[in-house]
Amino acid sequence: MGNWIESKGPDSNIVLSSRIRLARNISGYHFPHVMNDEESKKIIKKLSTFMLKENRMPAGNFQLIEMADISHIERMSLVEKHVISPRLAENYKNSAVIVNDDSTVSIMINEEDHIRLQTINPGLQLWEAYKLADNIDDTIEERLDYAFDQRAGYLTVCPTNIGTGIRASVMIHLPALSMTKNLNEILNAITQVGLTIRGIYGEGSNTQGNLYQISNQITLGLSEEEIISNLAAVTGQIINMERIERAKLLQSGRARMEDSIWRALGILQNARVLSNNESLGLMSNVRLGIELGIIKDIDITTLNKLMINTQPATLIKLEGKDLDTESRDVKRAKYVRENLK
Amino acid sequence: MGNWIESKGPDSNIVLSSRIRLARNISGYHFPHVMNDEESKKIIKKLSTFMLKENRMPAGNFQLIEMADISHIERMSLVEKHVISPRLAENYKNSAVIVNDDSTVSIMINEEDHIRLQTINPGLQLWEAYKLADNIDDTIEERLDYAFDQRAGYLTVCPTNIGTGIRASVMIHLPALSMTKNLNEILNAITQVGLTIRGIYGEGSNTQGNLYQISNQITLGLSEEEIISNLAAVTGQIINMERIERAKLLQSGRARMEDSIWRALGILQNARVLSNNESLGLMSNVRLGIELGIIKDIDITTLNKLMINTQPATLIKLEGKDLDTESRDVKRAKYVRENLK
């Protein structure tokens, strides 16, 4: 299936990725925020020992990365690549991630819960991502005793995760709906069916580059299948609305739309200083141009890579040394130029 | 020497062209604004008959274009190319121009005065332009009786032209001085030495693309040589100030400056809709980039041609049919793209 950054999937011209995240805790241990260092090490050990050796594990080879072993920049770069959550990076003293070769599966240890199992697929592939997550979850459950209650389901730190412990989400590009300001209506409708929409770095993150993350709010009282069905159906509707809005924009002002798309590409190919915010905005325009077939010689995966690799920490990691904001903007412009020739 | 649009001259990296204009009237005829149609035809005939046949005439072959014989668009295009003045085009029923092959010399007939002899050279070449104008003026004077007064000099319709009847001017690119807002000081200083600064289409025209025309205000009480010396000296000073300002800008923020230069090129090479005003602004940035040696593979003459050929009337003339503002902006963007590849 491949990594969402470097591969395409169904509806890739609007949906970047589909993600499933399962929250699990191991019975007989304190929750991460109240346990001591020793206990946290034990959990990392427990999980990694069997997971790295387990040859029945789906999705390839896994490696363990203890957060305390890597630098702040490396941790932030993993956040930017959506391999780990900001919380795991913050709680780096006692946390770790077990990740497979192409980062389609990552198992965060001692995030908010003992286990946060995440699978990401390119495009709209919620069911495929869920199947993989479920599969790995079963493999883990054979070896460990999950904290589970017959009535409440999987027990989690935060009540919003209790029950199935599932969060399903899609990362979606909605430039036309953002432009025409129909997004507020959609936001209201989404909330009413138990979903939520936010920036691509999760709760509290800003919306940038017309990219949004739509996910379920409710984990209790619905089965995993119902949650995914619900999200898939709403996502399908939003994809349709975005398509209609794009067609309308093209019909009412094709020249203006093509103009802003090509200008964005021209600026990205020529700028010498690029802030992250401006860069994401311009990339959204270029992405739209590719999605609409107006720009033909650039692949959408090139844009995905550019978007991730120009994030502050990943950029510093690529450069191999620390950069202040000014130098980062110069470096970002250089990187974008060289990769958009 | 060549046409200023297609050739370079001294200080071409700041000065686009040097122009001399002599105002003359023929003795025994009413001034253009009070004469009848017959009289105006007589003057056109008188001048053209000998000028088109005269083989001692410097600056190559001449042709006569009667303003009534060409379309409004063609007249406006000649204005945009600085071959004729807006006034000659307005007064098209009774006016004409005699112009040489490369448009370095044009003799407007029945503009404000009977004769407006103009020479334009690329770069800073006021003396060369004057020598040519003087030469042609002498040749005409051998055949015609100019309205001349021993004390007042050449008699002209407007008192501001009486005396030498000369207007010397340079078209100059001052992006750095415009940016740093030192232009007002210069404006004051210039006025005090009898010069004036304005937009490139003469009196009342707006400043666009950081291009200015500096010319003498006074024609009486000074010799032609004094007037040209004065303008040449002040232009030299302004060139120096602009150079210093450019160096300062580069020193204080090279990345920002290169950024705006390359972005301008990127937009011009990619835009699908370009207003004349935006286009001139972006071209000014690209011109600066060429002048500073930052952009190396585009010649300044390419910019000159682009600037002239994207003016509204010339653009319509190139297209061969009328265009509304919207289509003109699309056509302009296409023309710029194709010529800046």
Short mmCIF file of N, CA and C in Angstrom, two decimals, chain B residues 236-301:
data_model
loop_
_atom_site.label_atom_id
_atom_site.label_comp_id
_atom_site.label_asym_id
_atom_site.label_seq_id
_atom_site.Cartn_x
_atom_site.Cartn_y
_atom_site.Cartn_z
N GLY B 236 23.32 62.35 -14.13
CA GLY B 236 24.50 61.65 -13.61
C GLY B 236 24.43 61.51 -12.09
N GLN B 237 24.01 62.59 -11.43
CA GLN B 237 23.89 62.54 -9.97
C GLN B 237 22.81 61.55 -9.53
N ILE B 238 21.70 61.58 -10.24
CA ILE B 238 20.60 60.67 -9.87
C ILE B 238 21.02 59.22 -10.10
N ILE B 239 21.74 58.97 -11.18
CA ILE B 239 22.25 57.62 -11.44
C ILE B 239 23.11 57.16 -10.26
N ASN B 240 23.97 58.04 -9.81
CA ASN B 240 24.83 57.71 -8.66
C ASN B 240 24.01 57.41 -7.41
N MET B 241 23.02 58.25 -7.15
CA MET B 241 22.19 58.05 -5.97
C MET B 241 21.44 56.72 -6.06
N GLU B 242 20.93 56.43 -7.24
CA GLU B 242 20.21 55.16 -7.44
C GLU B 242 21.18 53.99 -7.22
N ARG B 243 22.40 54.10 -7.73
CA ARG B 243 23.39 53.02 -7.55
C ARG B 243 23.71 52.80 -6.08
N ILE B 244 23.89 53.90 -5.36
CA ILE B 244 24.20 53.81 -3.92
C ILE B 244 23.04 53.14 -3.18
N GLU B 245 21.82 53.58 -3.53
CA GLU B 245 20.63 53.04 -2.87
C GLU B 245 20.48 51.54 -3.16
N ARG B 246 20.80 51.15 -4.39
CA ARG B 246 20.73 49.73 -4.77
C ARG B 246 21.75 48.92 -3.96
N ALA B 247 22.95 49.48 -3.83
CA ALA B 247 23.99 48.78 -3.08
C ALA B 247 23.59 48.64 -1.62
N LYS B 248 23.00 49.71 -1.08
CA LYS B 248 22.54 49.68 0.32
C LYS B 248 21.49 48.60 0.53
N LEU B 249 20.53 48.55 -0.40
CA LEU B 249 19.45 47.56 -0.29
C LEU B 249 20.02 46.14 -0.35
N LEU B 250 20.98 45.94 -1.24
CA LEU B 250 21.59 44.62 -1.36
C LEU B 250 22.32 44.24 -0.09
N GLN B 251 22.99 45.23 0.48
CA GLN B 251 23.78 44.95 1.68
C GLN B 251 22.89 44.64 2.88
N SER B 252 21.81 45.41 3.00
CA SER B 252 20.96 45.24 4.19
C SER B 252 20.02 44.04 4.06
N GLY B 253 19.72 43.60 2.85
CA GLY B 253 18.80 42.47 2.74
C GLY B 253 18.84 41.84 1.37
N ARG B 254 19.97 41.23 1.08
CA ARG B 254 20.16 40.63 -0.24
C ARG B 254 19.11 39.55 -0.53
N ALA B 255 18.87 38.70 0.48
CA ALA B 255 17.91 37.59 0.27
C ALA B 255 16.52 38.13 -0.07
N ARG B 256 16.07 39.15 0.69
CA ARG B 256 14.75 39.74 0.46
C ARG B 256 14.67 40.35 -0.94
N MET B 257 15.76 40.99 -1.35
CA MET B 257 15.78 41.68 -2.64
C MET B 257 15.76 40.65 -3.77
N GLU B 258 16.64 39.65 -3.65
CA GLU B 258 16.66 38.59 -4.67
C GLU B 258 15.30 37.90 -4.71
N ASP B 259 14.72 37.72 -3.53
CA ASP B 259 13.42 37.07 -3.45
C ASP B 259 12.38 37.83 -4.29
N SER B 260 12.31 39.15 -4.11
CA SER B 260 11.26 39.88 -4.83
C SER B 260 11.55 39.93 -6.32
N ILE B 261 12.83 39.90 -6.68
CA ILE B 261 13.21 39.89 -8.11
C ILE B 261 12.81 38.56 -8.75
N TRP B 262 13.15 37.46 -8.11
CA TRP B 262 12.84 36.15 -8.69
C TRP B 262 11.35 35.84 -8.67
N ARG B 263 10.68 36.29 -7.60
CA ARG B 263 9.23 36.09 -7.55
C ARG B 263 8.56 36.81 -8.71
N ALA B 264 9.02 38.04 -8.97
CA ALA B 264 8.43 38.82 -10.07
C ALA B 264 8.58 38.06 -11.38
N LEU B 265 9.78 37.52 -11.60
CA LEU B 265 10.01 36.74 -12.82
C LEU B 265 9.10 35.51 -12.85
N GLY B 266 9.00 34.83 -11.70
CA GLY B 266 8.16 33.64 -11.61
C GLY B 266 6.70 33.95 -11.93
N ILE B 267 6.22 35.08 -11.45
CA ILE B 267 4.82 35.45 -11.72
C ILE B 267 4.66 35.79 -13.21
N LEU B 268 5.58 36.59 -13.74
CA LEU B 268 5.47 36.96 -15.17
C LEU B 268 5.52 35.72 -16.06
N GLN B 269 6.34 34.75 -15.68
CA GLN B 269 6.47 33.54 -16.50
C GLN B 269 5.29 32.59 -16.36
N ASN B 270 4.43 32.83 -15.37
CA ASN B 270 3.36 31.87 -15.10
C ASN B 270 1.95 32.43 -15.07
N ALA B 271 1.81 33.74 -14.89
CA ALA B 271 0.46 34.30 -14.72
C ALA B 271 -0.40 34.06 -15.96
N ARG B 272 -1.68 33.95 -15.74
CA ARG B 272 -2.66 33.79 -16.83
C ARG B 272 -3.49 35.05 -17.01
N VAL B 273 -3.41 35.96 -16.06
CA VAL B 273 -4.12 37.23 -16.14
C VAL B 273 -3.18 38.31 -15.58
N LEU B 274 -2.91 39.34 -16.36
CA LEU B 274 -1.97 40.37 -15.92
C LEU B 274 -2.49 41.76 -16.30
N SER B 275 -2.77 42.58 -15.31
CA SER B 275 -3.12 43.96 -15.63
C SER B 275 -1.85 44.70 -16.04
N ASN B 276 -2.04 45.80 -16.77
CA ASN B 276 -0.88 46.57 -17.23
C ASN B 276 -0.08 47.11 -16.05
N ASN B 277 -0.79 47.57 -15.03
CA ASN B 277 -0.15 48.16 -13.87
C ASN B 277 0.69 47.12 -13.12
N GLU B 278 0.10 45.95 -12.85
CA GLU B 278 0.85 44.91 -12.15
C GLU B 278 2.04 44.47 -12.99
N SER B 279 1.79 44.30 -14.27
CA SER B 279 2.82 43.86 -15.19
C SER B 279 4.03 44.81 -15.17
N LEU B 280 3.76 46.11 -15.21
CA LEU B 280 4.86 47.08 -15.21
C LEU B 280 5.62 47.03 -13.89
N GLY B 281 4.90 46.82 -12.80
CA GLY B 281 5.55 46.71 -11.50
C GLY B 281 6.47 45.49 -11.43
N LEU B 282 5.98 44.36 -11.93
CA LEU B 282 6.78 43.14 -11.92
C LEU B 282 7.98 43.28 -12.86
N MET B 283 7.73 43.89 -14.02
CA MET B 283 8.83 44.09 -14.98
C MET B 283 9.92 44.98 -14.39
N SER B 284 9.51 45.93 -13.55
CA SER B 284 10.50 46.78 -12.90
C SER B 284 11.41 45.94 -12.02
N ASN B 285 10.84 45.00 -11.30
CA ASN B 285 11.64 44.11 -10.45
C ASN B 285 12.58 43.24 -11.28
N VAL B 286 12.07 42.71 -12.38
CA VAL B 286 12.90 41.87 -13.24
C VAL B 286 14.00 42.71 -13.87
N ARG B 287 13.64 43.92 -14.31
CA ARG B 287 14.63 44.85 -14.89
C ARG B 287 15.75 45.10 -13.88
N LEU B 288 15.36 45.35 -12.63
CA LEU B 288 16.35 45.57 -11.57
C LEU B 288 17.25 44.34 -11.43
N GLY B 289 16.63 43.17 -11.50
CA GLY B 289 17.39 41.92 -11.40
C GLY B 289 18.41 41.81 -12.52
N ILE B 290 18.03 42.20 -13.73
CA ILE B 290 18.95 42.16 -14.86
C ILE B 290 20.05 43.21 -14.66
N GLU B 291 19.62 44.40 -14.28
CA GLU B 291 20.57 45.50 -14.09
C GLU B 291 21.61 45.18 -13.02
N LEU B 292 21.20 44.40 -11.99
CA LEU B 292 22.12 44.05 -10.90
C LEU B 292 22.91 42.78 -11.20
N GLY B 293 22.62 42.16 -12.34
CA GLY B 293 23.33 40.93 -12.69
C GLY B 293 22.82 39.71 -11.94
N ILE B 294 21.67 39.83 -11.28
CA ILE B 294 21.09 38.69 -10.55
C ILE B 294 20.40 37.76 -11.54
N ILE B 295 19.65 38.33 -12.48
CA ILE B 295 19.08 37.55 -13.58
C ILE B 295 20.03 37.69 -14.77
N LYS B 296 20.53 36.56 -15.26
CA LYS B 296 21.59 36.64 -16.26
C LYS B 296 21.14 36.26 -17.67
N ASP B 297 20.09 35.44 -17.77
CA ASP B 297 19.77 34.93 -19.11
C ASP B 297 18.64 35.69 -19.81
N ILE B 298 18.31 36.86 -19.30
CA ILE B 298 17.32 37.70 -19.99
C ILE B 298 17.98 39.04 -20.29
N ASP B 299 17.80 39.51 -21.53
CA ASP B 299 18.41 40.79 -21.89
C ASP B 299 17.44 41.93 -21.59
N ILE B 300 18.02 43.06 -21.26
CA ILE B 300 17.22 44.23 -20.93
C ILE B 300 16.34 44.67 -22.11
N THR B 301 16.82 44.41 -23.33
CA THR B 301 16.02 44.79 -24.51
C THR B 301 14.75 43.93 -24.61
#
